[in-house]
PDB file of C-alpha atoms in Angstrom:
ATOM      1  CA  UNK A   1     172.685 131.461-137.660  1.00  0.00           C
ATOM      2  CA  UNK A   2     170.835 133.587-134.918  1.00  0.00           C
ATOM      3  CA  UNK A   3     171.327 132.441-131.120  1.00  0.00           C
ATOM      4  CA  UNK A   4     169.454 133.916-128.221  1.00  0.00           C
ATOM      5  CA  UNK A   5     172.703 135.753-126.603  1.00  0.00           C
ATOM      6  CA  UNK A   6     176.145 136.748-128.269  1.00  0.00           C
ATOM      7  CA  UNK A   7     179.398 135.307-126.831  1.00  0.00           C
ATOM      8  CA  UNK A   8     183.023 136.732-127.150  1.00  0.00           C
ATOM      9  CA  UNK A   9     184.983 133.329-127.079  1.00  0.00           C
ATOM     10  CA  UNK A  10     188.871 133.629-127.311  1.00  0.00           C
ATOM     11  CA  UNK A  11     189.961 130.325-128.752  1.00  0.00           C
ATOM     12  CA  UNK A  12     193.941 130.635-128.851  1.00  0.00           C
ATOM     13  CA  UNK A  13     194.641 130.953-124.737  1.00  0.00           C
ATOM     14  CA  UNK A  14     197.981 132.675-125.183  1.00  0.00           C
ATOM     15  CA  UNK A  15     199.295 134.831-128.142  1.00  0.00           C
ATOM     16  CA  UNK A  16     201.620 133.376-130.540  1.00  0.00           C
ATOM     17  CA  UNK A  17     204.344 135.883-132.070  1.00  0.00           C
ATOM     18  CA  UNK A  18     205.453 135.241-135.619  1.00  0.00           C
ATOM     19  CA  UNK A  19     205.488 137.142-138.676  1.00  0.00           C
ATOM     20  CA  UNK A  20     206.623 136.426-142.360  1.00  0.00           C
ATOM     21  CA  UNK A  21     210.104 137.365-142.232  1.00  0.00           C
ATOM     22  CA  UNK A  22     211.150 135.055-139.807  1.00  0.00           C
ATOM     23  CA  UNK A  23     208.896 131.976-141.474  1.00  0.00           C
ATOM     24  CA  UNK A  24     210.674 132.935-144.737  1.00  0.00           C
ATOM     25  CA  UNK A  25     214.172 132.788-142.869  1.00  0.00           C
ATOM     26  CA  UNK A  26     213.699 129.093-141.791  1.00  0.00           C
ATOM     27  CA  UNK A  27     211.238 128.155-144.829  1.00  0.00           C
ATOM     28  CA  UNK A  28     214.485 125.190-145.776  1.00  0.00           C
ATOM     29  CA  UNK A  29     213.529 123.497-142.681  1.00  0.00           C
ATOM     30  CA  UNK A  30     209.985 123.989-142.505  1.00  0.00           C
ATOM     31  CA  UNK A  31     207.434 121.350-143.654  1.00  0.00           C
ATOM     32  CA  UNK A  32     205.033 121.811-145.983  1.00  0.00           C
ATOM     33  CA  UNK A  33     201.239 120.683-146.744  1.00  0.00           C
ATOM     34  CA  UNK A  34     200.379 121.256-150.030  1.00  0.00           C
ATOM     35  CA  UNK A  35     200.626 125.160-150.607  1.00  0.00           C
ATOM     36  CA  UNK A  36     200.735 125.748-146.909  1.00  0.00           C
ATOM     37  CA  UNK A  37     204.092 126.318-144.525  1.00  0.00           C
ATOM     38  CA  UNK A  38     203.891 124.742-141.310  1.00  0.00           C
ATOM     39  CA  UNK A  39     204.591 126.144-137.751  1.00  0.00           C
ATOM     40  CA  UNK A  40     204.805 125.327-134.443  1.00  0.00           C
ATOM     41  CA  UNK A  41     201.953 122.901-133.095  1.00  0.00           C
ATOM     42  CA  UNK A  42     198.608 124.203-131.659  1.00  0.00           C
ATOM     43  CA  UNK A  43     196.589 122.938-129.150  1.00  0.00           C
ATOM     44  CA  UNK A  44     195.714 119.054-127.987  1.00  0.00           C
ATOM     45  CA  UNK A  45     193.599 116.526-130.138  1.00  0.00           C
ATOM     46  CA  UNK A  46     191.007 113.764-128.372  1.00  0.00           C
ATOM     47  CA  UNK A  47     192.824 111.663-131.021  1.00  0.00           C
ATOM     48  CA  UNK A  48     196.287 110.730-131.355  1.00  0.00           C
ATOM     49  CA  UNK A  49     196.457 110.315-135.505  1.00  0.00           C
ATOM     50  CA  UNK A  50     194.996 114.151-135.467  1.00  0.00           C
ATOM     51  CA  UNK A  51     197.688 116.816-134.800  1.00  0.00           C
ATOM     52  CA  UNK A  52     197.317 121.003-136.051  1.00  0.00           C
ATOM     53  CA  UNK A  53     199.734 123.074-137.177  1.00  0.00           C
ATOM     54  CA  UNK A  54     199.779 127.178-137.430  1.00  0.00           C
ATOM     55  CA  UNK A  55     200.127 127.726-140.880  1.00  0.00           C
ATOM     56  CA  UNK A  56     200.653 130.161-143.895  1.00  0.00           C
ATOM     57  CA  UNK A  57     199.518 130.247-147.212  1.00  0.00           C
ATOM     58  CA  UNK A  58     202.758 130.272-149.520  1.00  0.00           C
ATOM     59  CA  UNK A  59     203.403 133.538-150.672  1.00  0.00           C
ATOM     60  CA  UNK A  60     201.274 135.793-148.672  1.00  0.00           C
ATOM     61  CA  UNK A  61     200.808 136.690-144.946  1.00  0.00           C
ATOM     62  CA  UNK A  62     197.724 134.533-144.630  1.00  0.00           C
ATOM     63  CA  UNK A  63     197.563 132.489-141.861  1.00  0.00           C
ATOM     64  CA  UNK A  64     195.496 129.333-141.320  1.00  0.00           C
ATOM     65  CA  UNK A  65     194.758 126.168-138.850  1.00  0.00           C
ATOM     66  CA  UNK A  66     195.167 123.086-140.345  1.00  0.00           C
ATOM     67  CA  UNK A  67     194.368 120.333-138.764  1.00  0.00           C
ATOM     68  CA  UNK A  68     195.927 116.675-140.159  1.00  0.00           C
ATOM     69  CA  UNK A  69     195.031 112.894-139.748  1.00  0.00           C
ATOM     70  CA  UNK A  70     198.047 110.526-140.047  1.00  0.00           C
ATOM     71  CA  UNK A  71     196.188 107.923-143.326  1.00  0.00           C
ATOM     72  CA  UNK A  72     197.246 104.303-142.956  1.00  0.00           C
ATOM     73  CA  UNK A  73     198.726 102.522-145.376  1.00  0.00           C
ATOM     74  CA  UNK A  74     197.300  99.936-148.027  1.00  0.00           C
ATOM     75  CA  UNK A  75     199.076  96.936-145.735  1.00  0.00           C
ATOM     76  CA  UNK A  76     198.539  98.623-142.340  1.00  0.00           C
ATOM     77  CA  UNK A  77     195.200  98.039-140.274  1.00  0.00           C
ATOM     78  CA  UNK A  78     193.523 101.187-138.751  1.00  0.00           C
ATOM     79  CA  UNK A  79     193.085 100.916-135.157  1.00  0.00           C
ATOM     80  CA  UNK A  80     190.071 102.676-133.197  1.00  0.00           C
ATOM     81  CA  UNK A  81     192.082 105.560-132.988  1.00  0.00           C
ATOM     82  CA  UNK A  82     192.204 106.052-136.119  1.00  0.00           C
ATOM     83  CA  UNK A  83     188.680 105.450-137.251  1.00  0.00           C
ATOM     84  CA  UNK A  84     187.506 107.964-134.918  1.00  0.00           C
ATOM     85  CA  UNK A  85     189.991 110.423-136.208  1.00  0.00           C
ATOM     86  CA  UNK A  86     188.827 110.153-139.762  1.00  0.00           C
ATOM     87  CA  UNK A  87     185.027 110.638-137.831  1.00  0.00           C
ATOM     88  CA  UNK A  88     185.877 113.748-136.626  1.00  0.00           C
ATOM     89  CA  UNK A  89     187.613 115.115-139.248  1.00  0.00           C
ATOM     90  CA  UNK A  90     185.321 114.734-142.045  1.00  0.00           C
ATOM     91  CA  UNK A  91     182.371 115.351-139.059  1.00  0.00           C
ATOM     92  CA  UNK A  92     183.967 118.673-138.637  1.00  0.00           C
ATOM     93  CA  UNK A  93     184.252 119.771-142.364  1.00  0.00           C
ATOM     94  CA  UNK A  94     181.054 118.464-143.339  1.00  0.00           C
ATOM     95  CA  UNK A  95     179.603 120.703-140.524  1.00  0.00           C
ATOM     96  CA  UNK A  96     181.972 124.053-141.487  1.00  0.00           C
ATOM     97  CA  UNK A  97     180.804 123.506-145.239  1.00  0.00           C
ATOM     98  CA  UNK A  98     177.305 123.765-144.318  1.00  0.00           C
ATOM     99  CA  UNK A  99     178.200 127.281-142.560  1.00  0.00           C
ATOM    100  CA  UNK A 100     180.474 128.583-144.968  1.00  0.00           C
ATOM    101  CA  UNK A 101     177.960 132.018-145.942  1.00  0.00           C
ATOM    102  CA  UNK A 102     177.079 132.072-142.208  1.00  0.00           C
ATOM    103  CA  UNK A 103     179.144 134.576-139.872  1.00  0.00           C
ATOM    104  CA  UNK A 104     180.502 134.442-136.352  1.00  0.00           C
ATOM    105  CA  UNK A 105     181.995 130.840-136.660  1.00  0.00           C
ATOM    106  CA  UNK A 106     185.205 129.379-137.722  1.00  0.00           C
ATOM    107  CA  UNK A 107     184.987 128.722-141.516  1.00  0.00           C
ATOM    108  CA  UNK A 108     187.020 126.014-143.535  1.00  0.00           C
ATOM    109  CA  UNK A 109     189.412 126.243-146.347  1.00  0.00           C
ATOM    110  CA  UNK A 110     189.312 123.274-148.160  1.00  0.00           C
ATOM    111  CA  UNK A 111     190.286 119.559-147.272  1.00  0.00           C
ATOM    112  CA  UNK A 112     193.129 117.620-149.325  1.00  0.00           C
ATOM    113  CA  UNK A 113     195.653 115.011-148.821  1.00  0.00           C
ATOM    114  CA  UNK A 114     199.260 115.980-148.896  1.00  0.00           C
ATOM    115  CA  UNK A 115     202.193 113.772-148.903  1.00  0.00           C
ATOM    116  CA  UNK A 116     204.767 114.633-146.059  1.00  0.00           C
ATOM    117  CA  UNK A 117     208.312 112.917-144.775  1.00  0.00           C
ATOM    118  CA  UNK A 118     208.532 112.524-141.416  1.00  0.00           C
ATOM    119  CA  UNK A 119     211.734 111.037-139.866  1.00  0.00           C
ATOM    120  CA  UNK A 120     211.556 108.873-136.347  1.00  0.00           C
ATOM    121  CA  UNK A 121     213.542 106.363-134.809  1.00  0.00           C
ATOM    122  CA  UNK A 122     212.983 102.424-136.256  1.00  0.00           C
ATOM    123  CA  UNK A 123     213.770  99.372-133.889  1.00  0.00           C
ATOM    124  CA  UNK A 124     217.375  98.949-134.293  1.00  0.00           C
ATOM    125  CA  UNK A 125     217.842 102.339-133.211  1.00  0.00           C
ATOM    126  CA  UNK A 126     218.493 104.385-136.702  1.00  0.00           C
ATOM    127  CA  UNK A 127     217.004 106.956-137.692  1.00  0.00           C
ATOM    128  CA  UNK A 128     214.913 106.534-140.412  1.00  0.00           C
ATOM    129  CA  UNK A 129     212.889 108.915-143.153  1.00  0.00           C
ATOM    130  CA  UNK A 130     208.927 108.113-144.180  1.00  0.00           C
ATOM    131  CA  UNK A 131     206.489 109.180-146.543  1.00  0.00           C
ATOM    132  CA  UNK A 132     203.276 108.923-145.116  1.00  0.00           C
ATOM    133  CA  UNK A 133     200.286 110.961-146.106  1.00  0.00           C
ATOM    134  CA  UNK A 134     198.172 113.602-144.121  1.00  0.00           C
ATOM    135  CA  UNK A 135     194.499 114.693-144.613  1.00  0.00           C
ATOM    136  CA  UNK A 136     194.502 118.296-143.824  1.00  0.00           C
ATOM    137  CA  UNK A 137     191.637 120.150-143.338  1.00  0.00           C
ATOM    138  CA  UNK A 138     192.249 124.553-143.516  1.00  0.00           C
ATOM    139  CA  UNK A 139     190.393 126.380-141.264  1.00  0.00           C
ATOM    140  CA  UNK A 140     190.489 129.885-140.204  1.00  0.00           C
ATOM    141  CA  UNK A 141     193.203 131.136-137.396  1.00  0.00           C
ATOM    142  CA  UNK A 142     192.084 134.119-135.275  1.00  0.00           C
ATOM    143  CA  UNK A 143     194.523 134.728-132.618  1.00  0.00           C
ATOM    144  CA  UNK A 144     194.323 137.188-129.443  1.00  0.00           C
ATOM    145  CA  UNK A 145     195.366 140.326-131.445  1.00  0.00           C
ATOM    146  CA  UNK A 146     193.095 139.629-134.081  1.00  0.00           C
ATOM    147  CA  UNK A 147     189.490 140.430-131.720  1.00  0.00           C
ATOM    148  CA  UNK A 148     188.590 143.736-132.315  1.00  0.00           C
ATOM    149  CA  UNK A 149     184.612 144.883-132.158  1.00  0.00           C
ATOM    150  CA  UNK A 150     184.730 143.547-135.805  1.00  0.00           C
ATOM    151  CA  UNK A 151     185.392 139.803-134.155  1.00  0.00           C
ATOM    152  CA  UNK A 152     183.431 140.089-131.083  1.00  0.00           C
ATOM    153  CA  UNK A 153     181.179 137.799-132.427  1.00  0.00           C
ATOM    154  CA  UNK A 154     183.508 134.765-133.436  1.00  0.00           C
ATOM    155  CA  UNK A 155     182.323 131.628-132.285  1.00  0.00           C
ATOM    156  CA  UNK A 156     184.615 128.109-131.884  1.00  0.00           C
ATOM    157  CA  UNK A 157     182.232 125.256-132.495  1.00  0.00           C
ATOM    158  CA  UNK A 158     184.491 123.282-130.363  1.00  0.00           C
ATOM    159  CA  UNK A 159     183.158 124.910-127.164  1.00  0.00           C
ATOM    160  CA  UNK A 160     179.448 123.898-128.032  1.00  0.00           C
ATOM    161  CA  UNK A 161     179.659 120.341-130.070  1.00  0.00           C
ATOM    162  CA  UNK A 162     180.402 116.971-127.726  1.00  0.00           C
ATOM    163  CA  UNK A 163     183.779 115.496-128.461  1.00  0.00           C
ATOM    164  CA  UNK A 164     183.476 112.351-130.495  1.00  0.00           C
ATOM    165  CA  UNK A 165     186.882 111.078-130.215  1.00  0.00           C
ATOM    166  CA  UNK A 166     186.550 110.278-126.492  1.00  0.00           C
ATOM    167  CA  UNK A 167     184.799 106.946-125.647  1.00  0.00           C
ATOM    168  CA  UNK A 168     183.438 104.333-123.216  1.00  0.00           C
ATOM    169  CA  UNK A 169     185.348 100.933-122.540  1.00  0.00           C
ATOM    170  CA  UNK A 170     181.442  99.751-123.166  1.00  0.00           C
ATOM    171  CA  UNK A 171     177.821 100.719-123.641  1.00  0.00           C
ATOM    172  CA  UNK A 172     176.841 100.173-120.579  1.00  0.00           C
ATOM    173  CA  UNK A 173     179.359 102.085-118.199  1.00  0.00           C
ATOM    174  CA  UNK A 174     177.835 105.031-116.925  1.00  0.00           C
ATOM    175  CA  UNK A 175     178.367 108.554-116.146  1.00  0.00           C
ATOM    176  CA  UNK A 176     178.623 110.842-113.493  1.00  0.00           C
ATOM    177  CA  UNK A 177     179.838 114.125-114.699  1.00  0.00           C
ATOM    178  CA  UNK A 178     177.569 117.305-115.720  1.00  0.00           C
ATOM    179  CA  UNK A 179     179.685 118.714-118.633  1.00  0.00           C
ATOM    180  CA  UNK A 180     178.910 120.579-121.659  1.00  0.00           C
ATOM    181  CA  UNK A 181     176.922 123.696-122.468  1.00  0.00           C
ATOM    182  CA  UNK A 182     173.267 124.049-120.487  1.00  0.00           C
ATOM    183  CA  UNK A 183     171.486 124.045-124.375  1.00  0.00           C
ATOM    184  CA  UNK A 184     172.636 120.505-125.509  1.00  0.00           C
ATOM    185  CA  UNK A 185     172.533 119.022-122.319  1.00  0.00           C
ATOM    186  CA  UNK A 186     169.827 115.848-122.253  1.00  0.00           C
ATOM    187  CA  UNK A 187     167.016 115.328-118.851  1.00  0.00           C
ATOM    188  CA  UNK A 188     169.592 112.400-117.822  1.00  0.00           C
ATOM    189  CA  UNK A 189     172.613 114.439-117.159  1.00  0.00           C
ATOM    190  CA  UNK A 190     169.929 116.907-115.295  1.00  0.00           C
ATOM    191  CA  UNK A 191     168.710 114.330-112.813  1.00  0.00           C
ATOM    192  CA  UNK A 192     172.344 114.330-111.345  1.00  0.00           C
ATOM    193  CA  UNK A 193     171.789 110.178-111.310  1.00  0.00           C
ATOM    194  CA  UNK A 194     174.014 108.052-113.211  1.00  0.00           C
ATOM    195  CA  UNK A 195     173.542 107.779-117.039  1.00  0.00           C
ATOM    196  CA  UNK A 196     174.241 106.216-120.248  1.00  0.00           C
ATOM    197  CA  UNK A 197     177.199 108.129-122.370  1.00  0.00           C
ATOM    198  CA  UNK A 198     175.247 107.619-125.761  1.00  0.00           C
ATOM    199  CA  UNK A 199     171.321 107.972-125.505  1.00  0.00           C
ATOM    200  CA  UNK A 200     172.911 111.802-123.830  1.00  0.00           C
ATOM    201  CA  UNK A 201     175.223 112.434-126.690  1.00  0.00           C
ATOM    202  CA  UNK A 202     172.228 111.615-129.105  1.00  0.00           C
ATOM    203  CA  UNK A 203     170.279 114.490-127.501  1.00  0.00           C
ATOM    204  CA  UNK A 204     173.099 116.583-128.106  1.00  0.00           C
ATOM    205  CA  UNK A 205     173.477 115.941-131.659  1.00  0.00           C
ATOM    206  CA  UNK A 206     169.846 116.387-132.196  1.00  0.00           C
ATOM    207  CA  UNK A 207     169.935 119.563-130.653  1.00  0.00           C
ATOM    208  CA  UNK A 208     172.758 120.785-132.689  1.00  0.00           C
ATOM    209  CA  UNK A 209     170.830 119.301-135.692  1.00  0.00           C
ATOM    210  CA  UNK A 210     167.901 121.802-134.490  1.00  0.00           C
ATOM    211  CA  UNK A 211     169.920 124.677-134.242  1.00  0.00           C
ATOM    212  CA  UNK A 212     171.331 124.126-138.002  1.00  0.00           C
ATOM    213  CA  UNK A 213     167.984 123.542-139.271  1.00  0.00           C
ATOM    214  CA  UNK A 214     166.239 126.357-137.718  1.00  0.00           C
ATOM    215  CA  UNK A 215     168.691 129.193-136.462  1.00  0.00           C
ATOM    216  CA  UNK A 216     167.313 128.487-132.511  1.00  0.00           C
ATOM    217  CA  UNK A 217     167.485 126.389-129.627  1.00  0.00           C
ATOM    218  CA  UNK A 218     164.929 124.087-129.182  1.00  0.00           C
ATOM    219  CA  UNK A 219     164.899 124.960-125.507  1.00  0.00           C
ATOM    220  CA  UNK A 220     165.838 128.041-124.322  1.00  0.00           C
ATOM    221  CA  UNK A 221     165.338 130.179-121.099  1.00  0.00           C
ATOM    222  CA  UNK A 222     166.956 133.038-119.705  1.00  0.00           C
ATOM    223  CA  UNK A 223     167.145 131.539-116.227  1.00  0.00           C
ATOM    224  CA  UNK A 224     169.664 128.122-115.884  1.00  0.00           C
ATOM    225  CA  UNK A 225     166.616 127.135-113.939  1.00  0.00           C
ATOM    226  CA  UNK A 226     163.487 127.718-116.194  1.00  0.00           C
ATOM    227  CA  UNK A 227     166.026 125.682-119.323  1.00  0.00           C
ATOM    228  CA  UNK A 228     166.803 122.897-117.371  1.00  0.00           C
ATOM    229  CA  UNK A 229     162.429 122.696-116.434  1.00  0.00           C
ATOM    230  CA  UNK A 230     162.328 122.924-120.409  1.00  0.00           C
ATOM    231  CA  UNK A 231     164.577 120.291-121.083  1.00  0.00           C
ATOM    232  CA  UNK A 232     163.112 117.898-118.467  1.00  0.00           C
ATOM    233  CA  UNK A 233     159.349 118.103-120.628  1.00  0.00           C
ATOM    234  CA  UNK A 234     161.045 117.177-123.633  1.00  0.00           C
ATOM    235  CA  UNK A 235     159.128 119.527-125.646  1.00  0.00           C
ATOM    236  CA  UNK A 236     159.873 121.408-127.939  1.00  0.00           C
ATOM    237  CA  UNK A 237     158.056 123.783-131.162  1.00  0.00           C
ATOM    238  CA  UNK A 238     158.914 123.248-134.592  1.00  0.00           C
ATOM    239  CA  UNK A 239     159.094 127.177-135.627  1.00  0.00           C
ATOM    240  CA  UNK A 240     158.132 127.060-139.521  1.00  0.00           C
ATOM    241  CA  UNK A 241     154.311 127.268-140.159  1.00  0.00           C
ATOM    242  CA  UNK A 242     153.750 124.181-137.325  1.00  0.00           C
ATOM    243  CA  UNK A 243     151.390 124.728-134.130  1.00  0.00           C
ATOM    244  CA  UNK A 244     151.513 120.922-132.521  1.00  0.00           C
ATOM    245  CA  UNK A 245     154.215 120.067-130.237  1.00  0.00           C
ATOM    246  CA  UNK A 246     156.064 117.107-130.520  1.00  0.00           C
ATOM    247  CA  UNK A 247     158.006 115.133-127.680  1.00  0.00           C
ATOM    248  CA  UNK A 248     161.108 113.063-127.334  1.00  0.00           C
ATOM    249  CA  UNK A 249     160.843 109.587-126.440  1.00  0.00           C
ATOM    250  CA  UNK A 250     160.916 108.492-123.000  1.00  0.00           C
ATOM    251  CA  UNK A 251     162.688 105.408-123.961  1.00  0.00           C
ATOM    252  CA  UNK A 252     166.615 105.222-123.000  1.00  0.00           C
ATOM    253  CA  UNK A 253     166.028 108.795-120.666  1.00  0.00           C
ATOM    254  CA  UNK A 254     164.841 109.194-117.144  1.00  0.00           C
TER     255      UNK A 254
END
């Protein structure tokens, strides 16, 4: 996928030492997933059901992210939480799969389910063992050491894509803050007036559904100044064999 400028994004903030010898040491007390041994946690999830692990690939010195939903069971009833775990899970693969021959992004591995014990404490105070099942989702694992002028092109789509586990208590509290990257951002958040979470997060996805379909930003300037002008028109090409310009609807924007 071409963009207009290359970034150098370093996705793990602090390196993590580990090698094989010592995973195969404690592999009697290490959980598994599948045909993956898990490590130490990584990172923070919008969503509680969605933790990741550092992992390796059983028998070699490949090492993954995998990233794994807590499923409810056939009696239990899935809270909010966890439907907008499952969203962003099978959001985020369905995306990765699409960019799979594409380079400088994180690519995925596969998603399966994998049946895990996991031992907590139950009412009376014992300590109890359950099997409950993870969807895990394999994705690539680049860590400080690995950036070399071979990597300097790696891309998280984390930093660019809105995060769809976080949510309003309704649909029509509105928003103050100017997050996100200058490209996806929507005329509302531009204004610098209060706005409506969703109408701005559907500009956002149809930029990023732009981008996929055509390898560019629909609106893009060198200056923060002359894209934010851009933005605030609304207009935008379509790049393949089209002349006419088309423009979003005013409706729901400022």
């Amino acid at each position: 996928m071409k963009t207009p400028s290359t970034k150098k994004i370093i996705i793990e903030k602090e390196p993590i030492a580990f090698s094989s010898s010592s995973w195969e040491k404690s592999q009697h007390s290490t959980k598994r997933a599948g045909e993956y041994l898990l490590g130490p946690k990584q990172g923070s999830s919008p969503v509680k059901c969605i933790q990741q692990y550092l992992a390796r690939k059983d028998g070699t010195d490949e090492f993954y992210i995998i990233k794994m939903l807590t499923m409810k069971g056939a009696s239990e009833k899935e809270t909010m939480d966890d439907i907008q775990g499952k969203t962003l899970l099978h959001t985020e693969h369905s995306l990765s799969s699409l960019l799979k021959y594409e380079d400088g992004v994180v690519h995925e591995h596969g998603m399966f389910r994998s049946t895990i014990d996991e031992t907590h404490c139950n009412d009376k105070g014992e300590i109890v063992t359950k099997e409950v099942t993870k969807l895990c989702l394999v994705l690539d694992c680049y860590m400080p050491h690995d950036f070399s002028p071979k990597y300097s092109h790696i891309t998280n789509m984390q930093y660019y894509l809105i995060c769809l586990g976080k949510h309003l208590t309704s649909d029509n509290d509105l928003l103050k803050d100017q997050r996100g990257s200058p490209a996806y951002i929507s005329p509302d958040v531009i204004i610098g007036k209060p706005y409506l979470g969703k109408p701005s997060d559907m500009w956002a996805l149809g930029v990023v559904l732009y981008t996929m379909v055509y390898g560019q930003f629909p609106f893009y300037d060198q200056s923060p100044t002359g894209l934010f002008r851009k933005i605030k028109t609304g207009e935008f090409q379509i790049p393949v064999y089209h002349t006419h310009i088309l423009t979003f609807p005013k409706t729901g924007f400022s």
